[in-house]
CSV table of C-alpha atoms in Angstrom, one decimal:
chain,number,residue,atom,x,y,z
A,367,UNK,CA,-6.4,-6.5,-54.7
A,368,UNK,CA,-9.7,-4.2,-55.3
A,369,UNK,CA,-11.2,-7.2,-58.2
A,370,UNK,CA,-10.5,-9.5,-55.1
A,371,UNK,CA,-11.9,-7.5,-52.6
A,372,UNK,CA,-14.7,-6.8,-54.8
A,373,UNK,CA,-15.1,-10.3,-55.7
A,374,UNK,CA,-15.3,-11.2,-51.9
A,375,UNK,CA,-17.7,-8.6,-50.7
A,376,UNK,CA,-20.2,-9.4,-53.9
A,377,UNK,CA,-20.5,-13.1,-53.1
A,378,UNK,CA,-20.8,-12.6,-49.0
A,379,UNK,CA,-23.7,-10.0,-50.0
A,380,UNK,CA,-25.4,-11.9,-52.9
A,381,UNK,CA,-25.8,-14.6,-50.1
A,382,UNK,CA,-28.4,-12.5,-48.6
A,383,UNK,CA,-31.8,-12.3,-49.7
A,384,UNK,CA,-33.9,-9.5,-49.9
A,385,UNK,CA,-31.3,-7.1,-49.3
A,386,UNK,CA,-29.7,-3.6,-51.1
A,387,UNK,CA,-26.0,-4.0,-50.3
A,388,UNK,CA,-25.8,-1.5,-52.8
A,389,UNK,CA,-28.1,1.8,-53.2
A,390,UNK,CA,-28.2,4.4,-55.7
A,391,UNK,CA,-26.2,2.7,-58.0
A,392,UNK,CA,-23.2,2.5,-55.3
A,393,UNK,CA,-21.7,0.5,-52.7
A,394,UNK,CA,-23.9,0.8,-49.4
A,395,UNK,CA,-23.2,-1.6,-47.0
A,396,UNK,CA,-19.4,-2.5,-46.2
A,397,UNK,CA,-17.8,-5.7,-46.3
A,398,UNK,CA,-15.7,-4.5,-42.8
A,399,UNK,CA,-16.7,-4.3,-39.5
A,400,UNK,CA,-16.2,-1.7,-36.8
A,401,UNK,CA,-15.3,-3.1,-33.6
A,402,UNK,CA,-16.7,-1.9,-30.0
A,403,UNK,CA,-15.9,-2.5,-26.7
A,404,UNK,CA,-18.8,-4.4,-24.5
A,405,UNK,CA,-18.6,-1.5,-22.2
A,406,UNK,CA,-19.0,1.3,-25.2
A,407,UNK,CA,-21.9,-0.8,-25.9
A,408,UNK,CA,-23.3,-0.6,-22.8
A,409,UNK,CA,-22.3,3.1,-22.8
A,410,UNK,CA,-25.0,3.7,-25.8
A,411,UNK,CA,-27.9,1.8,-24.4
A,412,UNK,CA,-28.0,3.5,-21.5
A,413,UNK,CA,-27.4,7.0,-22.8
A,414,UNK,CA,-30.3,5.7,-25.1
A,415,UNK,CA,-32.4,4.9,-22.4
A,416,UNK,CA,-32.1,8.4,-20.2
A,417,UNK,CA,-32.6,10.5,-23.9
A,418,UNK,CA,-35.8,8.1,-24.8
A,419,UNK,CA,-37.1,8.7,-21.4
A,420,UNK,CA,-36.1,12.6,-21.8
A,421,UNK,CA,-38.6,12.6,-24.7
A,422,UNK,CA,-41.1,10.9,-23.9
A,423,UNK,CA,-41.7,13.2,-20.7
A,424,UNK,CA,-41.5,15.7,-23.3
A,425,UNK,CA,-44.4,14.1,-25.6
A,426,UNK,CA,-46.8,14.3,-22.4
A,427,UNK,CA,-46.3,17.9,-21.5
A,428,UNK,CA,-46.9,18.9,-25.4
A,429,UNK,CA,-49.8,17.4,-25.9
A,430,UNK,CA,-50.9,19.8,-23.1
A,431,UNK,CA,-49.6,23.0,-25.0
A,432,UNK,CA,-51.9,25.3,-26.9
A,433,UNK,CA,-52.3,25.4,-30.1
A,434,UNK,CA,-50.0,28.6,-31.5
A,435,UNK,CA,-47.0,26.9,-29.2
A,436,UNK,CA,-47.0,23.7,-31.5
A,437,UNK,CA,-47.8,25.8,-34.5
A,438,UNK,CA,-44.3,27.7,-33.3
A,439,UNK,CA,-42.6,24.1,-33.9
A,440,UNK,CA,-43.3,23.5,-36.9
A,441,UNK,CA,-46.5,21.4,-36.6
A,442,UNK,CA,-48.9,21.3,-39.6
A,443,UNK,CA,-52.2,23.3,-38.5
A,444,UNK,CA,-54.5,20.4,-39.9
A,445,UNK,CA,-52.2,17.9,-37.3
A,446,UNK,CA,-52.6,19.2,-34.3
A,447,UNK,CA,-55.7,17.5,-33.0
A,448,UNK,CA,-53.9,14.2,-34.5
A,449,UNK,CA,-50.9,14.7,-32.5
A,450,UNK,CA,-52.5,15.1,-29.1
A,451,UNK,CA,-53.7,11.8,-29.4
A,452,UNK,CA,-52.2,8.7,-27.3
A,453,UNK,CA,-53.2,5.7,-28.7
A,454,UNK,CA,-50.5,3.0,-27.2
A,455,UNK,CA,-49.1,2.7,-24.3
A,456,UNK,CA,-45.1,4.0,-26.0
A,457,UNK,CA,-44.6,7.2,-28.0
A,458,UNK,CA,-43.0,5.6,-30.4
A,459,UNK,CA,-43.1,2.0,-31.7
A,460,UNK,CA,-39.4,1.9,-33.6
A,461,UNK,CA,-37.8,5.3,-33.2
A,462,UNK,CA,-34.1,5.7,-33.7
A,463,UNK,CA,-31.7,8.1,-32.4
A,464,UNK,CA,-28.8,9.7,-34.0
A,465,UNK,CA,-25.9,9.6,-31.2
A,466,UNK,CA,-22.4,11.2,-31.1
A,467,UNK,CA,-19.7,10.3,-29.1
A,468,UNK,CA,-18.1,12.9,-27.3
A,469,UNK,CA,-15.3,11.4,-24.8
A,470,UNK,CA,-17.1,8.8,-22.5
A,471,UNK,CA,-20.7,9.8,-23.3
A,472,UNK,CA,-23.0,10.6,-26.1
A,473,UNK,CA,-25.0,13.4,-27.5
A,474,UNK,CA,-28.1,13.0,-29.0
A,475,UNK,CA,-28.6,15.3,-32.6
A,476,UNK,CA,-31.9,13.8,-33.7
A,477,UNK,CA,-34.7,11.3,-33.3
A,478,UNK,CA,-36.5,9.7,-35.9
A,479,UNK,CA,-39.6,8.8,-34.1
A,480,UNK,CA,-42.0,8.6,-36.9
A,481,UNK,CA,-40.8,6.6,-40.1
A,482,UNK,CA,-36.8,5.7,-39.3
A,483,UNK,CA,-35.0,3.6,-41.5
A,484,UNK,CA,-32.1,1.4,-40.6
A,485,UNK,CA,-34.5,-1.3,-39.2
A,486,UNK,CA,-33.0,-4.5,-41.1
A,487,UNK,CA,-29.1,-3.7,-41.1
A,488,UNK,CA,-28.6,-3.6,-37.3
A,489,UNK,CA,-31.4,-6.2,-36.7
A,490,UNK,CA,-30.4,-9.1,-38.9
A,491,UNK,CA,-27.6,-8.3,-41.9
A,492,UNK,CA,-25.3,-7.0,-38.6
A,493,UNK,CA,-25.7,-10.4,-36.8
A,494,UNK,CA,-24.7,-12.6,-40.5
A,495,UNK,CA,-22.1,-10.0,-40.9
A,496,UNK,CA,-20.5,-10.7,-37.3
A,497,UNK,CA,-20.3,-14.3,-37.8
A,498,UNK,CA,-18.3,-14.0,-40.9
A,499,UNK,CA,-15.5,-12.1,-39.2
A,500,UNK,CA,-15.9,-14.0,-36.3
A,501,UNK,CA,-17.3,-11.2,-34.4
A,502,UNK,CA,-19.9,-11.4,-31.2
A,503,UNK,CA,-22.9,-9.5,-32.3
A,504,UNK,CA,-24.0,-6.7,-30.0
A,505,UNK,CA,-27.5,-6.6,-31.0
A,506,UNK,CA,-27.5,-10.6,-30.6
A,507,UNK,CA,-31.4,-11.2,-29.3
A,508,UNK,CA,-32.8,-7.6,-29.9
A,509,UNK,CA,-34.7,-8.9,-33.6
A,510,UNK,CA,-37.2,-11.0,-31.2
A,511,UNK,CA,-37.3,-7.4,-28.7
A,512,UNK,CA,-38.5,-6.0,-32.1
A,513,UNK,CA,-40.9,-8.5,-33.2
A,514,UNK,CA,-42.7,-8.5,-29.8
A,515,UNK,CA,-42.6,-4.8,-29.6
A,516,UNK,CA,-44.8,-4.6,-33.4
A,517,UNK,CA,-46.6,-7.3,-31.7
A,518,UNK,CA,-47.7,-6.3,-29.3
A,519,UNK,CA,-48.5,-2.4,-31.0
A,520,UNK,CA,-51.2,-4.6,-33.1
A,521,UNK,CA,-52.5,-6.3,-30.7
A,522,UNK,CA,-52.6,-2.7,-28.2
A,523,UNK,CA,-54.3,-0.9,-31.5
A,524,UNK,CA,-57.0,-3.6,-32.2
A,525,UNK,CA,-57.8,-3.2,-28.4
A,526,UNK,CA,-58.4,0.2,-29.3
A,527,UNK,CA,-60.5,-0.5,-32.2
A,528,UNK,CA,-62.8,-2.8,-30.5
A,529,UNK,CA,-63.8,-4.7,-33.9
A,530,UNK,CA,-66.4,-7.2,-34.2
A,531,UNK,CA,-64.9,-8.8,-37.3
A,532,UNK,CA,-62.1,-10.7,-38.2
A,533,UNK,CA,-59.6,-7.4,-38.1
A,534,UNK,CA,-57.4,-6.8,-41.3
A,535,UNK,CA,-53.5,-5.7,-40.7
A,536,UNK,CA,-51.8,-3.9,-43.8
A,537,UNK,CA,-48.3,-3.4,-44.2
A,538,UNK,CA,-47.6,-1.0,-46.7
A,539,UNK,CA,-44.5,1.1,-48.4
A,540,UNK,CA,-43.3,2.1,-51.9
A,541,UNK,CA,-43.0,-1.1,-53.7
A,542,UNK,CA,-40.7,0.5,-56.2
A,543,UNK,CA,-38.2,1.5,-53.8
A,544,UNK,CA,-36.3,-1.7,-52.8
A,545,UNK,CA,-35.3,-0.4,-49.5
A,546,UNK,CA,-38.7,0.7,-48.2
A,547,UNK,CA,-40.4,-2.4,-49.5
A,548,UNK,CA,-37.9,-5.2,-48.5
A,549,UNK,CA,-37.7,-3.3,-45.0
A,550,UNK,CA,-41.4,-3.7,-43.9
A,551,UNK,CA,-41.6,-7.5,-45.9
A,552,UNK,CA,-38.8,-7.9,-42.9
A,553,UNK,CA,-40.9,-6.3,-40.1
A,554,UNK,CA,-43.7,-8.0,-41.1
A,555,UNK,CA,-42.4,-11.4,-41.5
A,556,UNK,CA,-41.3,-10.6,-37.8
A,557,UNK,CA,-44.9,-10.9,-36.4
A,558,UNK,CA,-46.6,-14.2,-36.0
A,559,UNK,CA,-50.2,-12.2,-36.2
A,560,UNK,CA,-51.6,-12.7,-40.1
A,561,UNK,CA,-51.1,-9.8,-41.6
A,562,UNK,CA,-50.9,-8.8,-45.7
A,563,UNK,CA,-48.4,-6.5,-47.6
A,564,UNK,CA,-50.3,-3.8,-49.8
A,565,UNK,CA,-48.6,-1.1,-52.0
A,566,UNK,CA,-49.0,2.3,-50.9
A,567,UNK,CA,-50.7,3.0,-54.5
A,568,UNK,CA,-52.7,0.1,-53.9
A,569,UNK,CA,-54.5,1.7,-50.9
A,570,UNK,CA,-58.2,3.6,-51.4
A,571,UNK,CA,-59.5,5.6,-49.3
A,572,UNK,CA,-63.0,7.3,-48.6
A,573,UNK,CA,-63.8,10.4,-46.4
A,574,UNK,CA,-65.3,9.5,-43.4
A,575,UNK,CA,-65.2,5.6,-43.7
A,576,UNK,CA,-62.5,3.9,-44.0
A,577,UNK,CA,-58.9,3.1,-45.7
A,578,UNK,CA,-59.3,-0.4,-48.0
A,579,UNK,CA,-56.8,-2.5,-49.4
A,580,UNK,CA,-56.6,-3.6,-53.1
A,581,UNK,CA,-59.7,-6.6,-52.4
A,582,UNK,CA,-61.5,-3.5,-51.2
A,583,UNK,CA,-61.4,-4.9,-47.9
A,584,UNK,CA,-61.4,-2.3,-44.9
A,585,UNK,CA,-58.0,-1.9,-43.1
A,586,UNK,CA,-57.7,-1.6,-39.3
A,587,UNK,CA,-54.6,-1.3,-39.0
A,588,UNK,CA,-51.9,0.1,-41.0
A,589,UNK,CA,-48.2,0.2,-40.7
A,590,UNK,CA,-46.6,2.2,-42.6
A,591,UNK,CA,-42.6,2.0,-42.8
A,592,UNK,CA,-42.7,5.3,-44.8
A,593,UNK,CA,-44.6,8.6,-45.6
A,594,UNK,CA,-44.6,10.8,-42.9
A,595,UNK,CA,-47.2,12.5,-42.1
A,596,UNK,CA,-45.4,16.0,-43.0
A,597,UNK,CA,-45.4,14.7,-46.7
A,598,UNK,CA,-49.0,12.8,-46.3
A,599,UNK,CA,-50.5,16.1,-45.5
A,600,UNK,CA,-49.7,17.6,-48.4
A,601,UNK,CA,-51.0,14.1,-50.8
A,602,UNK,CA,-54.5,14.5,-52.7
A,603,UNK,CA,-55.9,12.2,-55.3
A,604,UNK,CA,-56.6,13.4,-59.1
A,605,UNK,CA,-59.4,15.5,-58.1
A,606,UNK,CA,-57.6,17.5,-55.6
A,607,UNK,CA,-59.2,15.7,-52.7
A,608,UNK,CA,-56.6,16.2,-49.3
A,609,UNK,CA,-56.6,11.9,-48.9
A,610,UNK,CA,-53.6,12.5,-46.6
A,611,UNK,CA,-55.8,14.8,-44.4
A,612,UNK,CA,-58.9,12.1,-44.6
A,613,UNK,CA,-56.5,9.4,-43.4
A,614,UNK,CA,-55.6,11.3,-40.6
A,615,UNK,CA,-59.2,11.9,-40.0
A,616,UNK,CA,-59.7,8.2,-39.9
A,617,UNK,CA,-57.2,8.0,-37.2
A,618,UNK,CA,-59.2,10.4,-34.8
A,619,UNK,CA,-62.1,8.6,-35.7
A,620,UNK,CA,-61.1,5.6,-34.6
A,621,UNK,CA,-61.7,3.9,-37.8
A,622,UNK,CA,-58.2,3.1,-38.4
A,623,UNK,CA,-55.3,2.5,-36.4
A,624,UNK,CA,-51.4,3.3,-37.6
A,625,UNK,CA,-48.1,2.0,-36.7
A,626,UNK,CA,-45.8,4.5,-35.6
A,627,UNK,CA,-48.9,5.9,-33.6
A,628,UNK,CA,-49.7,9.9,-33.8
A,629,UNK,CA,-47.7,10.3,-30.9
A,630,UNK,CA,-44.6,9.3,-32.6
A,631,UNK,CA,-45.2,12.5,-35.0
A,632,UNK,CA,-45.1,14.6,-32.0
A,633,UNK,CA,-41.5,14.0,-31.5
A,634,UNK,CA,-40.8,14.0,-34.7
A,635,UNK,CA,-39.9,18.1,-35.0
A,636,UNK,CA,-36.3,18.9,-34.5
A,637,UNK,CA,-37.8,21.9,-32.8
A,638,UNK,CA,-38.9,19.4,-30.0
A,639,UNK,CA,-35.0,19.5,-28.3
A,640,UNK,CA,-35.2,23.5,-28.3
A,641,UNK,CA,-38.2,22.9,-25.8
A,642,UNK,CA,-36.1,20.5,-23.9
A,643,UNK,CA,-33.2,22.4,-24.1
A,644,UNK,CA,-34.7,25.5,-22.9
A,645,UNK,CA,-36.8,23.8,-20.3
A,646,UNK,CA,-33.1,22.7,-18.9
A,647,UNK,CA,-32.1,26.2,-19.1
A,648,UNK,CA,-34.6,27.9,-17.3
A,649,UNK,CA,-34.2,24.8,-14.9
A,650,UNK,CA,-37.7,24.2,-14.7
A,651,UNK,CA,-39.3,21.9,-12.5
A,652,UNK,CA,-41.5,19.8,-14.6
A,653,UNK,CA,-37.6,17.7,-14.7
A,654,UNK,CA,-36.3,16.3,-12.1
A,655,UNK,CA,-32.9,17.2,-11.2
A,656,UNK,CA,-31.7,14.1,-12.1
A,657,UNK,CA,-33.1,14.4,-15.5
A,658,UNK,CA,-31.5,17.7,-15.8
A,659,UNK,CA,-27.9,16.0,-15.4
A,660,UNK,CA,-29.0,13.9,-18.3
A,661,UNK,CA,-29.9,16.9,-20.0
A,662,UNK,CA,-26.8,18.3,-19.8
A,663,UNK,CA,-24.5,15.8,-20.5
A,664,UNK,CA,-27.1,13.8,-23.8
A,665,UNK,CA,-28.6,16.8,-25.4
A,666,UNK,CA,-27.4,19.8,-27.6
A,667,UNK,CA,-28.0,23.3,-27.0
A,668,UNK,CA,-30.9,23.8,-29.5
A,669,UNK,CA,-32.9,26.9,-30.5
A,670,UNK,CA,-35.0,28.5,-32.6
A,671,UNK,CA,-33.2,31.0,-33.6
A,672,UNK,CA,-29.3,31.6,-34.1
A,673,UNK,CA,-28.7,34.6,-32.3
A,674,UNK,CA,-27.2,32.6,-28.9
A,675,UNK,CA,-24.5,30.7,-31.4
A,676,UNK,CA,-23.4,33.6,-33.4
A,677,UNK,CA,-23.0,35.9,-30.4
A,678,UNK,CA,-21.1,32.9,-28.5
A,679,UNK,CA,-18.9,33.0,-32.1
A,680,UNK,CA,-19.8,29.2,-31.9
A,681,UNK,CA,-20.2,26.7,-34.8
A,682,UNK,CA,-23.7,25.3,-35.0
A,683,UNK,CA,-25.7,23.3,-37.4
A,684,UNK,CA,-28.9,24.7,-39.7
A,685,UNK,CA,-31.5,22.2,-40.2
A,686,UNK,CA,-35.2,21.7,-40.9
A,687,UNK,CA,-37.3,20.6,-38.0
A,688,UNK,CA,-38.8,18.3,-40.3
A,689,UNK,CA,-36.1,16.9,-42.4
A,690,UNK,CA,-34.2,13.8,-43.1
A,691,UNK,CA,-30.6,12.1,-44.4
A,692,UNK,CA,-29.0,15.3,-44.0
A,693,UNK,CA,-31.1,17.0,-46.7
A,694,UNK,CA,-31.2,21.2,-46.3
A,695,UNK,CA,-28.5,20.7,-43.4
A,696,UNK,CA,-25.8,23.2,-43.2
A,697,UNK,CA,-22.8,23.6,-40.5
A,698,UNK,CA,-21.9,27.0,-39.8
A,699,UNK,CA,-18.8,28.6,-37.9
A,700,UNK,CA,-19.3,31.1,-35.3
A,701,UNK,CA,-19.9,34.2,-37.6
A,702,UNK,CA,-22.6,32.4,-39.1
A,703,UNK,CA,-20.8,31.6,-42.3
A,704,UNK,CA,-21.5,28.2,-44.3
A,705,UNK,CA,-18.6,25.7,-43.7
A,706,UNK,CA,-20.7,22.6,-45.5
A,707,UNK,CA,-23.9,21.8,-46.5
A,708,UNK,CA,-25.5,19.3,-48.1
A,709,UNK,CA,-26.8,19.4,-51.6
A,710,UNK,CA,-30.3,18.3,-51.3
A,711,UNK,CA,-32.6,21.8,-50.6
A,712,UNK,CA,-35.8,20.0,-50.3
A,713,UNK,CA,-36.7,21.6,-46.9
A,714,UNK,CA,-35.2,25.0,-47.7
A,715,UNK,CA,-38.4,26.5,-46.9
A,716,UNK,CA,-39.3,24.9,-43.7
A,717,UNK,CA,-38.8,25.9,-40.5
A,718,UNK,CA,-35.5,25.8,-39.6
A,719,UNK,CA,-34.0,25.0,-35.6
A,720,UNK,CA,-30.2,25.7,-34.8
A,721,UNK,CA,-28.1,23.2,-32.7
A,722,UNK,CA,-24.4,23.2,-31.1
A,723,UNK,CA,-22.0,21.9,-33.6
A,724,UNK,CA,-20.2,18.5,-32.5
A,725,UNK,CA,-17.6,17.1,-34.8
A,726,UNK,CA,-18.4,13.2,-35.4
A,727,UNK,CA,-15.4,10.9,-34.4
A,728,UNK,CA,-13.6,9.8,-37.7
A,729,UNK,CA,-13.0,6.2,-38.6
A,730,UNK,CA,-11.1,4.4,-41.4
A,731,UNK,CA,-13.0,1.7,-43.2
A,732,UNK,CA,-12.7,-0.4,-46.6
A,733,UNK,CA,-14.5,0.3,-49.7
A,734,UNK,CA,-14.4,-1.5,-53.1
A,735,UNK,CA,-12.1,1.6,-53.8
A,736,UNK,CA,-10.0,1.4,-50.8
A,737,UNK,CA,-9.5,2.5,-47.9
A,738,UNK,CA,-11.1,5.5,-46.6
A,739,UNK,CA,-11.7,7.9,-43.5
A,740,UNK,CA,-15.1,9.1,-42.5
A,741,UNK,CA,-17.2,10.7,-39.9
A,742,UNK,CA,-19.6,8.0,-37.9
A,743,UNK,CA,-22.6,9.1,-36.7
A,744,UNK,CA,-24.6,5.8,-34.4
A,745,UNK,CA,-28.3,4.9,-34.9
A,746,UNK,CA,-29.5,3.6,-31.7
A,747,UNK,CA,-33.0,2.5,-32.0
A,748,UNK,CA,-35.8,2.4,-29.3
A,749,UNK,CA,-38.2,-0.8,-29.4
A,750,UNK,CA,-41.5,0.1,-27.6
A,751,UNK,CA,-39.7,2.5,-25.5
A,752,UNK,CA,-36.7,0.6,-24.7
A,753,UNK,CA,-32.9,0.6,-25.8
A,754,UNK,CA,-32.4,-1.9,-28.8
A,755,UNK,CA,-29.9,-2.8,-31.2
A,756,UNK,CA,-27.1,-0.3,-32.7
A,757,UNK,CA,-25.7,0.5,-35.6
A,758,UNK,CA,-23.4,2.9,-37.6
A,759,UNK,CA,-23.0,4.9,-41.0
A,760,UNK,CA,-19.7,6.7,-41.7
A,761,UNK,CA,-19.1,9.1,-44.7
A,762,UNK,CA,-18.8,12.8,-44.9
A,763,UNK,CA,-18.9,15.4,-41.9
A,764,UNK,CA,-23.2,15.5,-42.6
A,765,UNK,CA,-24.9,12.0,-42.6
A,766,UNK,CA,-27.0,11.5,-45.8
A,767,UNK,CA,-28.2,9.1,-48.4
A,768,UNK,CA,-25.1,8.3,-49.2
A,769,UNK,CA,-22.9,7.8,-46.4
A,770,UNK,CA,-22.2,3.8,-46.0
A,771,UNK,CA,-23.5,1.0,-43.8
A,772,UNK,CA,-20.9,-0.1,-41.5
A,773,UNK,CA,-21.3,-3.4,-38.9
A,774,UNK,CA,-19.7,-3.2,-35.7
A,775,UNK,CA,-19.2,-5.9,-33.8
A,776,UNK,CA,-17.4,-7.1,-30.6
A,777,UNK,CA,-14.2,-9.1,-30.4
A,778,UNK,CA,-14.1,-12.7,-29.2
C-alpha cells in the first residue's frame, strides 16, 4: 500500500514543473487534501482583512516614533531612516499571515511582511492539486490578484524613480536553493512588464551609485524573494565593505527601488504586536473602538517581557522578533519552564518578544509513511493590502522547515 501510494504521489508531482514536492531530502508537499467549508473560508479572509488593516494603522504611527522606541523593537540602528520611508501606496506587497483557529475565529501569531515564502503552493500547485481530487479550489482567481498586485508595485516604484531611460527590473534570489529560485521565476513569469532574473551573487554594487546586474547594467528596480534586510545588514564584500548597508543607501537615495518596499520591514518585528497589543490595553484612542473588538478577538497578548505570563501561571511562546520557520522558538508553561522548542538557535541572541500560547487544531493527513496527526497552522497572504489565497502546513506543535505542505480544498 505505501510503494503504491508512493508510486501515485511521485508521478502526480513529477507532472509539475519547476516545483520541490520534496525538500531537504524529504517529502514536503502531500499528496492529500484538507477540506474547508466555503464559510471557514470566508471566515479567514475576513479575519485577514481586519489584522492587515490592524497593521497597517500600525506601520503609519511607527514611522512617527522616535528613534530609541524602534531601537526598543528590535530595529537595526543603521535601518531606521530606511524604515520610515513610504515608497508605495501598500505596506506590504506579498505579506502572509500565520493564523490559528480558535472556535469560530482566528488569531493571528505572526506576519511575514518582508520576504514570506509559500507564494507558489497556495497560488498555483493548490489549484492542480484540487482538480485531481475533484476538489473546488478556494484560492481559484487570486494568481491574477497577485500578478496585478507585483504589477502594479513596478509600475508604482518606476513612478517613483522618474527615469529617463528604458528602466531595468531584476528579479533576484539564491539560485542554488531550488525553492527561493523557482519561487520568484514564478512571480516573475506572473508580470507581463519585461523584466530579467539575476542571481543574488551576480549582483555588484557601488557606494553611492547604483546596484548593476551581471551586463553591468544599472538596476531600478529589484525584487528580491529573499534576504531580509536583518541578514543584508550584516553582508559586506571581501574587503569588509557593509554592501548590505550601501544597498539600503540606494534605497533612500532614490537610486533604486525594492520589492517588498522598506515599509514592509517595518512590520516585520514580532515586537510590532506588543505595540498593538499594548495600545489595546491601554485602550488608546489612536484605534477606533471598532478596531479594538478586532484586537481582541485576532491578536495575541504580546510583550516584551514575560513577567505578565508567568505571574498569570500562563503558557506562552519565546520567540525572536526577527525570526523565521520556527527557528529559536520555545513554548513555555506558566512557570516559565520549556515544554518544546525547536532545534535551530540561530536567533538565540536576538531580541526576544513573548506571546499567549494557543494550541494549533490537530489534523490527520497521509504521508508516504502513513498516516499521521499534526498541528496546522494557516498562511493567509495579503496581495497589495488585500486578503488572498490560503494555505496550510501541519507537523509538530512549532511550525518549521520541516512541517509539510498540505492543499485544502472545498468539496463539490
Amino acid at each position: 500500500m505505501t510503494n503504491d501510494f508512493h508510486r501515485q504521489r511521485s508521478r502526480f508531482y513529477d507532472s509539475i514543473p519547476d516545483y520541490w514536492a520534496d525538500l531537504y531530502g524529504q517529502e514536503y508537499s502531500l499528496y492529500d487534501v484538507r477540506e474547508l467549508s466555503l464559510a471557514e473560508v470566508l471566515r479567514i479572509r475576513e479575519a485577514t482583512h481586519r489584522i492587515g488593516h490592524l497593521f497597517a494603522r500600525t506601520a503609519s504611527l511607527l514611522r512617527t516614533v522616535d528613534d530609541d522606541t524602534l531601537l526598543s523593537l528590535g530595529f537595526p540602528a543603521a535601518a531606521l531612516s530606511y524604515i520610515r520611508l513610504h515608497k508605495l501606496s501598500v505596506e506590504s506587497v506579498i505579506a502572509r499571515l500565520d493564523l490559528v483557529k480558535c472556535g469560530d475565529t482566528y488569531k493571528c501569531i505572526e506576519i511575514n511582511a518582508d520576504t514570506p515564502t509559500f507564494i507558489k503552493e497556495v497560488h498555483q500547485i493548490n489549484g492542480i492539486v484540487c482538480d485531481h481530487f475533484d476538489l473546488h479550489n478556494p484560492n481559484e482567481g487570486f494568481e491574477k490578484q497577485l500578478a496585478l498586485a507585483v504589477e502594479r508595485a513596478i509600475v508604482e516604484s518606476l513612478d517613483g524613480l522618474a527615469l529617463g531611460h528604458t528602466p531595468n527590473v531584476v528579479f533576484t534570489a539564491h539560485a542554488d536553493h531550488i525553492e527561493d529560485y523557482y519561487t520568484t521565476q514564478y512571480l516573475m513569469s506572473l508580470t507581463q512588464l519585461p523584466s530579467r532574473f539575476v542571481a543574488l551573487d551576480q549582483l555588484q554594487i557601488i557606494q553611492d551609485d547604483g546596484l548593476y546586474d551581471d551586463r553591468g547594467t544599472r538596476i531600478d528596480v529589484l525584487y528580491r524573494q529573499t534576504f531580509p534586510v536583518e541578514i543584508m545588514l550584516e553582508d559586506a564584500d571581501e574587503e569588509g565593505n557593509p554592501i548590505g548597508q550601501w544597498l539600503l543607501e540606494l534605497v533612500e537615495q532614490n537610486k533604486l527601488a525594492v520589492i517588498n518596499p522598506p515599509s514592509s520591514f517595518l512590520l516585520q518585528s514580532k515586537a510590532v504586536q506588543a505595540v498593538i497589543w499594548g495600545l489595546h490595553e491601554e485602550q488608546s484612542p489612536y484605534f477606533t473602538a471598532e478596531e479594538h473588538a478586532w484586537i481582541k478577538e485576532h491578536c495575541l497578548p504580546t510583550y516584551l517581557e514575560a513577567d505578565t505570563f508567568l505571574e498569570r501561571q500562563c503558557w506562552h511562546v519565546k520567540k525572536p522578533a526577527f525570526g523565521r520557520e520556527g527557528d529559536t522558538v520555545q513554548i513555555r508553561d506558566g512557570s516559565g519552564k520549556v515544554v518544546t522548542e525547536d532545534r535551530s538557535i540561530t536567533y538565540a541572541n536576538h531580541l526576544s518578544v513573548y506571546q499567549q500560547y494557543v494550541e494549533l487544531p490537530q489534523a490527520q493527513y497521509r504521508t508516504e509513511n502513513g498516516v499521521q496527526h499534526g498541528s496546522c497552522l494557516i498562511g493567509s497572504f495579503l496581495i497589495g493590502g488585500r486578503a488572498g489565497a490560503i494555505g496550510m502546513r501541519i507537523g509538530d506543535m512549532i511550525t518549521n522547515n520541516g512541517s509539510y505542505y498540505l492543499p485544502i480544498g472545498i468539496r463539490k
